[in-house]
Short mmCIF file of N, CA and C in Angstrom, two decimals:
data_model
loop_
_atom_site.label_atom_id
_atom_site.label_comp_id
_atom_site.label_asym_id
_atom_site.label_seq_id
_atom_site.Cartn_x
_atom_site.Cartn_y
_atom_site.Cartn_z
N MET I 1 -38.12 -6.97 13.99
CA MET I 1 -39.35 -7.80 14.00
C MET I 1 -39.51 -8.40 15.39
N ILE I 2 -40.72 -8.42 15.85
CA ILE I 2 -41.08 -9.00 17.16
C ILE I 2 -41.39 -10.48 16.96
N GLY I 3 -40.59 -11.34 17.60
CA GLY I 3 -40.81 -12.77 17.38
C GLY I 3 -41.65 -13.35 18.46
N GLY I 4 -41.77 -12.74 19.63
CA GLY I 4 -42.55 -13.25 20.72
C GLY I 4 -42.55 -12.27 21.88
N ALA I 5 -43.22 -12.67 22.96
CA ALA I 5 -43.37 -11.83 24.15
C ALA I 5 -42.00 -11.45 24.74
N SER I 6 -41.02 -12.32 24.67
CA SER I 6 -39.69 -12.07 25.24
C SER I 6 -38.96 -10.94 24.52
N ASP I 7 -39.43 -10.56 23.33
CA ASP I 7 -38.87 -9.46 22.61
C ASP I 7 -39.35 -8.08 23.07
N ILE I 8 -40.36 -8.08 23.92
CA ILE I 8 -40.98 -6.82 24.35
C ILE I 8 -40.59 -6.52 25.78
N GLN I 9 -40.02 -5.34 26.02
CA GLN I 9 -39.59 -4.89 27.34
C GLN I 9 -40.83 -4.35 28.10
N SER I 10 -41.60 -3.47 27.41
CA SER I 10 -42.80 -2.93 28.01
C SER I 10 -43.82 -2.54 26.90
N LEU I 11 -45.02 -2.42 27.27
CA LEU I 11 -46.12 -2.10 26.36
C LEU I 11 -46.95 -1.03 26.95
N GLU I 12 -47.20 0.05 26.14
CA GLU I 12 -47.98 1.21 26.64
C GLU I 12 -49.20 1.33 25.67
N ILE I 13 -50.35 1.39 26.28
CA ILE I 13 -51.58 1.56 25.46
C ILE I 13 -52.30 2.83 25.96
N ALA I 14 -52.50 3.75 25.02
CA ALA I 14 -53.16 5.01 25.32
C ALA I 14 -54.22 5.27 24.21
N GLY I 15 -55.47 5.05 24.53
CA GLY I 15 -56.49 5.26 23.51
C GLY I 15 -56.28 4.27 22.36
N GLU I 16 -56.10 4.79 21.16
CA GLU I 16 -55.89 3.92 19.99
C GLU I 16 -54.42 3.73 19.69
N THR I 17 -53.50 4.28 20.52
CA THR I 17 -52.06 4.20 20.29
C THR I 17 -51.46 3.14 21.12
N VAL I 18 -50.63 2.26 20.53
CA VAL I 18 -49.94 1.21 21.24
C VAL I 18 -48.46 1.41 20.95
N ARG I 19 -47.62 1.43 21.99
CA ARG I 19 -46.19 1.55 21.87
C ARG I 19 -45.51 0.38 22.57
N ALA I 20 -44.58 -0.27 21.89
CA ALA I 20 -43.83 -1.35 22.45
C ALA I 20 -42.36 -0.96 22.56
N ALA I 21 -41.79 -1.13 23.73
CA ALA I 21 -40.33 -0.93 23.89
C ALA I 21 -39.70 -2.35 23.75
N LEU I 22 -38.84 -2.44 22.82
CA LEU I 22 -38.27 -3.78 22.53
C LEU I 22 -37.11 -4.08 23.49
N SER I 23 -36.98 -5.35 23.80
CA SER I 23 -35.93 -5.77 24.70
C SER I 23 -34.60 -5.69 23.98
N PRO I 24 -33.51 -5.25 24.68
CA PRO I 24 -32.20 -5.19 24.06
C PRO I 24 -31.57 -6.56 23.91
N ALA I 25 -32.12 -7.53 24.57
CA ALA I 25 -31.55 -8.85 24.51
C ALA I 25 -31.89 -9.59 23.23
N SER I 26 -32.66 -8.93 22.35
CA SER I 26 -33.08 -9.59 21.13
C SER I 26 -32.56 -8.79 19.91
N PRO I 27 -31.29 -8.80 19.62
CA PRO I 27 -30.76 -8.05 18.51
C PRO I 27 -31.33 -8.53 17.19
N ALA I 28 -31.59 -7.60 16.27
CA ALA I 28 -32.13 -7.92 14.98
C ALA I 28 -31.05 -8.54 14.10
N SER I 29 -29.81 -8.22 14.40
CA SER I 29 -28.70 -8.71 13.56
C SER I 29 -27.97 -9.78 14.38
N PRO I 30 -27.01 -10.49 13.70
CA PRO I 30 -26.24 -11.50 14.42
C PRO I 30 -25.51 -10.92 15.63
N PRO I 31 -25.04 -11.71 16.50
CA PRO I 31 -24.34 -11.23 17.70
C PRO I 31 -23.21 -10.28 17.35
N LEU I 32 -22.93 -9.39 18.24
CA LEU I 32 -21.88 -8.39 18.03
C LEU I 32 -20.54 -9.04 17.85
N PRO I 33 -19.79 -8.62 16.84
CA PRO I 33 -18.46 -9.18 16.68
C PRO I 33 -17.45 -8.62 17.69
N GLU I 34 -16.30 -9.10 17.75
CA GLU I 34 -15.33 -8.64 18.68
C GLU I 34 -14.50 -7.45 18.09
N LYS I 35 -15.22 -6.54 17.45
CA LYS I 35 -14.56 -5.32 16.95
C LYS I 35 -14.12 -4.49 18.16
N ARG I 36 -12.84 -4.14 18.13
CA ARG I 36 -12.27 -3.34 19.25
C ARG I 36 -11.92 -1.95 18.75
N PHE I 37 -12.33 -0.98 19.52
CA PHE I 37 -11.88 0.43 19.31
C PHE I 37 -10.84 0.75 20.35
N SER I 38 -10.01 1.66 20.05
CA SER I 38 -8.93 2.06 20.99
C SER I 38 -9.37 3.31 21.73
N ALA I 39 -8.69 3.55 22.86
CA ALA I 39 -8.94 4.76 23.63
C ALA I 39 -8.60 5.97 22.76
N ARG I 40 -7.55 5.84 22.01
CA ARG I 40 -7.14 6.96 21.10
C ARG I 40 -8.26 7.32 20.14
N GLN I 41 -8.90 6.25 19.53
CA GLN I 41 -9.96 6.49 18.61
C GLN I 41 -11.14 7.23 19.36
N ILE I 42 -11.47 6.71 20.52
CA ILE I 42 -12.61 7.30 21.23
C ILE I 42 -12.31 8.73 21.63
N LEU I 43 -11.12 9.04 22.09
CA LEU I 43 -10.77 10.36 22.52
C LEU I 43 -10.75 11.39 21.41
N ARG I 44 -10.47 10.98 20.16
CA ARG I 44 -10.33 11.95 19.09
C ARG I 44 -11.67 12.28 18.44
N LEU I 45 -12.69 11.47 18.74
CA LEU I 45 -14.02 11.74 18.07
C LEU I 45 -14.80 12.89 18.62
N PRO I 46 -14.92 13.09 19.96
CA PRO I 46 -15.77 14.17 20.45
C PRO I 46 -15.44 15.55 19.91
N PRO I 47 -14.22 15.99 19.79
CA PRO I 47 -13.94 17.26 19.18
C PRO I 47 -14.42 17.37 17.72
N LEU I 48 -14.21 16.28 16.96
CA LEU I 48 -14.73 16.28 15.56
C LEU I 48 -16.24 16.37 15.53
N PHE I 49 -16.86 15.69 16.47
CA PHE I 49 -18.34 15.64 16.61
C PHE I 49 -18.85 17.08 16.89
N LEU I 50 -18.23 17.76 17.79
CA LEU I 50 -18.68 19.12 18.16
C LEU I 50 -18.53 20.06 17.00
N CYS I 51 -17.51 19.94 16.15
CA CYS I 51 -17.33 20.80 15.03
C CYS I 51 -18.50 20.72 14.05
N LEU I 52 -19.18 19.54 14.01
CA LEU I 52 -20.28 19.35 13.12
C LEU I 52 -21.59 19.84 13.65
N SER I 53 -21.66 20.10 14.95
CA SER I 53 -22.90 20.51 15.61
C SER I 53 -23.23 21.99 15.47
N SER I 54 -23.46 22.46 14.27
CA SER I 54 -23.71 23.88 14.06
C SER I 54 -25.02 24.34 14.65
N VAL I 55 -26.07 23.51 14.55
CA VAL I 55 -27.35 23.92 15.14
C VAL I 55 -27.24 23.97 16.67
N PHE I 56 -26.52 22.99 17.25
CA PHE I 56 -26.36 23.04 18.73
C PHE I 56 -25.59 24.30 19.12
N GLU I 57 -24.55 24.57 18.31
CA GLU I 57 -23.71 25.75 18.61
C GLU I 57 -24.51 27.02 18.67
N LYS I 58 -25.51 27.11 17.71
CA LYS I 58 -26.33 28.33 17.63
C LYS I 58 -27.45 28.34 18.64
N THR I 59 -28.03 27.18 18.92
CA THR I 59 -29.26 27.14 19.74
C THR I 59 -29.12 26.45 21.08
N GLY I 60 -28.20 25.53 21.20
CA GLY I 60 -28.09 24.72 22.42
C GLY I 60 -29.31 23.80 22.63
N GLY I 61 -30.12 23.67 21.60
CA GLY I 61 -31.38 22.92 21.79
C GLY I 61 -31.57 21.73 20.95
N VAL I 62 -30.50 21.06 20.53
CA VAL I 62 -30.65 19.83 19.79
C VAL I 62 -29.71 18.78 20.29
N HIS I 63 -30.03 17.53 19.96
CA HIS I 63 -29.16 16.41 20.25
C HIS I 63 -28.50 16.00 18.93
N SER I 64 -27.31 15.43 19.03
CA SER I 64 -26.59 15.00 17.88
C SER I 64 -26.17 13.54 18.04
N CYS I 65 -26.05 12.85 16.90
CA CYS I 65 -25.51 11.49 16.82
C CYS I 65 -24.62 11.41 15.62
N ALA I 66 -23.61 10.53 15.71
CA ALA I 66 -22.73 10.38 14.57
C ALA I 66 -22.40 8.88 14.50
N LEU I 67 -22.16 8.46 13.22
CA LEU I 67 -21.68 7.16 12.84
C LEU I 67 -20.18 7.28 12.64
N SER I 68 -19.41 6.37 13.20
CA SER I 68 -17.96 6.40 13.00
C SER I 68 -17.39 4.99 12.86
N ASP I 69 -16.32 4.89 12.09
CA ASP I 69 -15.59 3.66 12.02
C ASP I 69 -14.36 3.73 12.93
N GLY I 70 -14.28 4.75 13.76
CA GLY I 70 -13.22 4.93 14.71
C GLY I 70 -12.11 5.85 14.20
N GLU I 71 -12.08 6.09 12.89
CA GLU I 71 -11.11 6.93 12.29
C GLU I 71 -11.71 8.29 11.90
N GLU I 72 -12.93 8.23 11.38
CA GLU I 72 -13.59 9.47 10.99
C GLU I 72 -15.09 9.34 11.23
N ILE I 73 -15.73 10.50 11.20
CA ILE I 73 -17.21 10.51 11.32
C ILE I 73 -17.76 10.34 9.92
N LEU I 74 -18.54 9.29 9.76
CA LEU I 74 -19.05 8.91 8.41
C LEU I 74 -20.42 9.57 8.14
N PHE I 75 -21.19 9.82 9.19
CA PHE I 75 -22.49 10.39 8.99
C PHE I 75 -22.86 11.07 10.34
N PHE I 76 -23.56 12.25 10.20
CA PHE I 76 -23.94 13.05 11.37
C PHE I 76 -25.38 13.46 11.25
N ALA I 77 -26.09 13.46 12.37
CA ALA I 77 -27.47 13.91 12.40
C ALA I 77 -27.81 14.63 13.71
N GLU I 78 -28.68 15.67 13.55
CA GLU I 78 -29.15 16.41 14.68
C GLU I 78 -30.69 16.38 14.70
N ASP I 79 -31.22 16.46 15.92
CA ASP I 79 -32.68 16.50 16.04
C ASP I 79 -32.96 17.02 17.46
N VAL I 80 -34.20 17.53 17.67
CA VAL I 80 -34.58 17.98 19.02
C VAL I 80 -34.71 16.85 20.00
N GLY I 81 -34.88 15.62 19.50
CA GLY I 81 -34.95 14.43 20.33
C GLY I 81 -33.77 13.54 20.17
N ARG I 82 -33.19 13.08 21.28
CA ARG I 82 -32.03 12.20 21.19
C ARG I 82 -32.34 10.89 20.51
N HIS I 83 -33.58 10.41 20.71
CA HIS I 83 -33.96 9.14 20.04
C HIS I 83 -34.11 9.34 18.54
N ASN I 84 -34.61 10.53 18.15
CA ASN I 84 -34.75 10.77 16.71
C ASN I 84 -33.40 10.91 16.03
N ALA I 85 -32.45 11.55 16.70
CA ALA I 85 -31.10 11.62 16.13
C ALA I 85 -30.49 10.26 15.95
N ALA I 86 -30.66 9.37 16.91
CA ALA I 86 -30.14 7.98 16.78
C ALA I 86 -30.90 7.26 15.64
N ASP I 87 -32.22 7.46 15.54
CA ASP I 87 -32.98 6.83 14.51
C ASP I 87 -32.53 7.29 13.10
N LYS I 88 -32.13 8.55 12.99
CA LYS I 88 -31.62 9.05 11.72
C LYS I 88 -30.33 8.33 11.28
N ILE I 89 -29.46 8.09 12.23
CA ILE I 89 -28.21 7.41 11.93
C ILE I 89 -28.52 5.90 11.53
N ILE I 90 -29.34 5.27 12.27
CA ILE I 90 -29.69 3.92 12.01
C ILE I 90 -30.43 3.78 10.70
N GLY I 91 -31.36 4.69 10.43
CA GLY I 91 -32.09 4.71 9.15
C GLY I 91 -31.14 4.93 7.97
N HIS I 92 -30.24 5.86 8.13
CA HIS I 92 -29.26 6.10 7.09
C HIS I 92 -28.47 4.84 6.77
N CYS I 93 -28.01 4.14 7.82
CA CYS I 93 -27.26 2.96 7.58
C CYS I 93 -28.11 1.85 6.90
N LEU I 94 -29.33 1.72 7.30
CA LEU I 94 -30.20 0.74 6.65
C LEU I 94 -30.47 1.06 5.20
N LEU I 95 -30.77 2.31 4.92
CA LEU I 95 -31.06 2.75 3.56
C LEU I 95 -29.82 2.65 2.65
N GLN I 96 -28.65 2.88 3.18
CA GLN I 96 -27.39 2.88 2.39
C GLN I 96 -26.67 1.55 2.41
N GLY I 97 -27.26 0.60 3.15
CA GLY I 97 -26.63 -0.77 3.22
C GLY I 97 -25.28 -0.75 3.98
N ILE I 98 -25.18 0.15 4.98
CA ILE I 98 -23.93 0.27 5.79
C ILE I 98 -24.00 -0.71 6.94
N GLU I 99 -23.01 -1.52 7.04
CA GLU I 99 -22.88 -2.47 8.17
C GLU I 99 -22.59 -1.71 9.45
N MET I 100 -23.37 -2.04 10.49
CA MET I 100 -23.20 -1.29 11.79
C MET I 100 -22.36 -2.10 12.77
N ARG I 101 -22.15 -3.41 12.54
CA ARG I 101 -21.48 -4.25 13.51
C ARG I 101 -20.00 -3.86 13.73
N ASP I 102 -19.45 -3.13 12.78
CA ASP I 102 -18.03 -2.74 12.96
C ASP I 102 -17.91 -1.17 13.09
N LYS I 103 -19.01 -0.56 13.54
CA LYS I 103 -19.07 0.91 13.71
C LYS I 103 -19.47 1.23 15.16
N LEU I 104 -19.25 2.50 15.49
CA LEU I 104 -19.69 2.97 16.80
C LEU I 104 -20.68 4.10 16.59
N LEU I 105 -21.53 4.29 17.55
CA LEU I 105 -22.49 5.37 17.52
C LEU I 105 -22.07 6.36 18.63
N LEU I 106 -21.90 7.61 18.27
CA LEU I 106 -21.56 8.65 19.20
C LEU I 106 -22.78 9.56 19.37
N THR I 107 -23.10 9.83 20.66
CA THR I 107 -24.30 10.66 20.94
C THR I 107 -23.94 11.74 21.92
N SER I 108 -24.62 12.91 21.75
CA SER I 108 -24.40 14.05 22.63
C SER I 108 -25.15 13.99 23.91
N GLY I 109 -26.23 13.29 23.89
CA GLY I 109 -27.17 13.30 25.05
C GLY I 109 -26.95 12.14 26.00
N ARG I 110 -27.77 12.10 27.04
CA ARG I 110 -27.71 10.95 27.97
C ARG I 110 -27.83 9.64 27.21
N ALA I 111 -27.43 8.59 27.82
CA ALA I 111 -27.55 7.27 27.22
C ALA I 111 -28.55 6.47 28.07
N PRO I 112 -29.85 6.64 27.79
CA PRO I 112 -30.87 5.85 28.55
C PRO I 112 -31.01 4.49 27.98
N PHE I 113 -31.79 3.65 28.68
CA PHE I 113 -32.07 2.30 28.26
C PHE I 113 -32.50 2.21 26.80
N GLU I 114 -33.40 3.07 26.36
CA GLU I 114 -33.95 3.01 25.05
C GLU I 114 -32.91 3.20 23.95
N ILE I 115 -31.90 4.02 24.20
CA ILE I 115 -30.83 4.22 23.23
C ILE I 115 -29.99 2.95 23.19
N ILE I 116 -29.70 2.35 24.36
CA ILE I 116 -28.95 1.10 24.38
C ILE I 116 -29.72 0.01 23.61
N ALA I 117 -31.03 -0.05 23.82
CA ALA I 117 -31.83 -1.07 23.10
C ALA I 117 -31.70 -0.88 21.60
N LYS I 118 -31.80 0.35 21.14
CA LYS I 118 -31.66 0.66 19.70
C LYS I 118 -30.29 0.23 19.18
N VAL I 119 -29.23 0.57 19.94
CA VAL I 119 -27.86 0.29 19.55
C VAL I 119 -27.64 -1.23 19.49
N LEU I 120 -28.18 -1.95 20.44
CA LEU I 120 -28.07 -3.44 20.47
C LEU I 120 -28.81 -4.02 19.28
N ARG I 121 -30.00 -3.60 19.07
CA ARG I 121 -30.82 -4.13 17.97
C ARG I 121 -30.21 -3.83 16.58
N ALA I 122 -29.60 -2.70 16.50
CA ALA I 122 -28.93 -2.31 15.19
C ALA I 122 -27.61 -3.07 15.04
N GLY I 123 -27.01 -3.44 16.14
CA GLY I 123 -25.76 -4.23 16.14
C GLY I 123 -24.49 -3.43 16.13
N PHE I 124 -24.51 -2.20 16.63
CA PHE I 124 -23.27 -1.42 16.76
C PHE I 124 -22.26 -2.14 17.70
N ALA I 125 -20.99 -1.89 17.43
CA ALA I 125 -19.93 -2.51 18.23
C ALA I 125 -19.64 -1.74 19.50
N LEU I 126 -20.04 -0.44 19.54
CA LEU I 126 -19.72 0.45 20.73
C LEU I 126 -20.65 1.66 20.71
N LEU I 127 -21.04 2.09 21.89
CA LEU I 127 -21.77 3.34 22.10
C LEU I 127 -20.88 4.25 22.88
N VAL I 128 -20.69 5.46 22.37
CA VAL I 128 -19.94 6.51 23.07
C VAL I 128 -20.87 7.71 23.26
N SER I 129 -21.06 8.11 24.51
CA SER I 129 -21.91 9.24 24.84
C SER I 129 -21.11 10.34 25.50
N ARG I 130 -21.43 11.60 25.15
CA ARG I 130 -20.78 12.73 25.80
C ARG I 130 -21.36 12.98 27.18
N SER I 131 -22.49 12.31 27.49
CA SER I 131 -23.16 12.57 28.74
C SER I 131 -23.25 11.26 29.55
N ALA I 132 -24.21 11.22 30.50
CA ALA I 132 -24.32 10.08 31.48
C ALA I 132 -25.19 8.99 30.91
N PRO I 133 -24.87 7.77 31.31
CA PRO I 133 -25.76 6.65 31.11
C PRO I 133 -26.69 6.47 32.35
N THR I 134 -27.84 5.88 32.12
CA THR I 134 -28.70 5.59 33.26
C THR I 134 -28.30 4.19 33.83
N ASP I 135 -28.73 3.92 35.03
CA ASP I 135 -28.47 2.61 35.64
C ASP I 135 -29.04 1.48 34.80
N LYS I 136 -30.22 1.65 34.30
CA LYS I 136 -30.86 0.62 33.47
C LYS I 136 -30.15 0.43 32.16
N ALA I 137 -29.59 1.58 31.61
CA ALA I 137 -28.81 1.46 30.38
C ALA I 137 -27.52 0.66 30.57
N ILE I 138 -26.87 0.91 31.73
CA ILE I 138 -25.61 0.16 32.00
C ILE I 138 -25.89 -1.31 32.12
N GLU I 139 -26.98 -1.63 32.85
CA GLU I 139 -27.37 -3.03 33.00
C GLU I 139 -27.69 -3.70 31.64
N ALA I 140 -28.42 -3.00 30.76
CA ALA I 140 -28.73 -3.52 29.44
C ALA I 140 -27.49 -3.70 28.60
N ALA I 141 -26.56 -2.74 28.68
CA ALA I 141 -25.31 -2.84 27.92
C ALA I 141 -24.48 -4.04 28.39
N ARG I 142 -24.44 -4.26 29.70
CA ARG I 142 -23.72 -5.37 30.24
C ARG I 142 -24.30 -6.68 29.80
N GLU I 143 -25.64 -6.79 29.94
CA GLU I 143 -26.34 -8.01 29.52
C GLU I 143 -26.29 -8.26 28.00
N GLY I 144 -26.25 -7.19 27.21
CA GLY I 144 -26.21 -7.35 25.76
C GLY I 144 -24.85 -7.43 25.19
N GLY I 145 -23.83 -7.34 26.01
CA GLY I 145 -22.45 -7.47 25.49
C GLY I 145 -21.92 -6.21 24.79
N LEU I 146 -22.58 -5.06 25.05
CA LEU I 146 -22.18 -3.86 24.38
C LEU I 146 -21.22 -3.01 25.25
N PRO I 147 -20.06 -2.65 24.66
CA PRO I 147 -19.20 -1.72 25.36
C PRO I 147 -19.86 -0.34 25.39
N LEU I 148 -19.88 0.28 26.57
CA LEU I 148 -20.50 1.61 26.76
C LEU I 148 -19.51 2.52 27.37
N ALA I 149 -19.17 3.57 26.62
CA ALA I 149 -18.26 4.65 27.11
C ALA I 149 -19.08 5.91 27.21
N ALA I 150 -18.96 6.63 28.29
CA ALA I 150 -19.75 7.82 28.52
C ALA I 150 -18.85 8.94 29.16
N PHE I 151 -19.47 10.09 29.25
CA PHE I 151 -18.78 11.29 29.68
C PHE I 151 -17.48 11.50 28.81
N ALA I 152 -17.64 11.22 27.51
CA ALA I 152 -16.53 11.31 26.59
C ALA I 152 -16.38 12.77 26.12
N ARG I 153 -15.54 13.51 26.89
CA ARG I 153 -15.33 14.91 26.64
C ARG I 153 -14.08 15.37 27.37
N ASN I 154 -13.52 16.47 26.94
CA ASN I 154 -12.36 17.05 27.59
C ASN I 154 -11.19 16.08 27.73
N GLY I 155 -11.00 15.22 26.72
CA GLY I 155 -9.88 14.34 26.68
C GLY I 155 -9.94 13.14 27.65
N ARG I 156 -11.16 12.73 27.98
CA ARG I 156 -11.33 11.60 28.90
C ARG I 156 -12.68 10.93 28.66
N PHE I 157 -12.87 9.70 29.17
CA PHE I 157 -14.14 9.02 29.12
C PHE I 157 -14.15 7.97 30.21
N ASN I 158 -15.36 7.49 30.58
CA ASN I 158 -15.53 6.40 31.53
C ASN I 158 -16.07 5.25 30.77
N VAL I 159 -15.69 4.02 31.15
CA VAL I 159 -16.26 2.82 30.52
C VAL I 159 -17.15 2.14 31.56
N TYR I 160 -18.38 1.88 31.15
CA TYR I 160 -19.38 1.33 32.08
C TYR I 160 -19.69 -0.14 31.84
N SER I 161 -19.32 -0.64 30.69
CA SER I 161 -19.51 -2.06 30.45
C SER I 161 -18.55 -2.54 29.37
N HIS I 162 -18.15 -3.81 29.56
CA HIS I 162 -17.30 -4.51 28.63
C HIS I 162 -16.05 -3.75 28.20
N ALA I 163 -15.29 -3.29 29.25
CA ALA I 163 -14.01 -2.61 29.03
C ALA I 163 -12.99 -3.49 28.24
N GLU I 164 -13.20 -4.81 28.39
CA GLU I 164 -12.29 -5.72 27.74
C GLU I 164 -12.43 -5.65 26.15
N LYS I 165 -13.45 -5.04 25.71
CA LYS I 165 -13.65 -4.84 24.25
C LYS I 165 -13.13 -3.55 23.72
N ILE I 166 -12.50 -2.76 24.64
CA ILE I 166 -11.87 -1.48 24.25
C ILE I 166 -10.40 -1.57 24.54
N ASP I 167 -9.58 -1.24 23.65
CA ASP I 167 -8.15 -1.22 23.83
C ASP I 167 -7.75 0.02 24.63
N LEU I 168 -7.70 -0.13 25.93
CA LEU I 168 -7.42 1.00 26.80
C LEU I 168 -5.93 1.39 26.87
N GLU I 169 -5.09 0.53 26.37
CA GLU I 169 -3.62 0.78 26.41
C GLU I 169 -3.18 1.69 25.29
N ASP I 170 -3.97 1.86 24.25
CA ASP I 170 -3.62 2.67 23.13
C ASP I 170 -3.89 4.15 23.39
#
């Protein structure tokens, strides 16, 4: 819900269509808890994630997202749009009453500002991307208190924000 002008990052008006990009600084749920995921948990998820990407394996033309508790992948979605794949995960959680504040979202595509904004508003504890974050996404993750791990593949990952919320010693 938009409570005021500070909740809107940008506004686009084209003909009769109006689109508002919401500010990541205005989460819809309570502040993120101090849920910590370990490096071990983050490293073991990308191979599991790839095993589920049957459409990507056949076509190379879809984006994937997954919901995880750090131990297993709880729900998986694919779509031609990275935003749509994330929306499918968030929608599934909302419809099933699944708490997102103690979960992570894993995505196959880039991590742009808009994905960070969705993750913050949904209240996820961590975003893990197999690809690159944008500068604006890193800034939003830092400001929003969201740990952001990217380039999570081939047994490694980079942390771009709030490394103190990830157990890197495990």
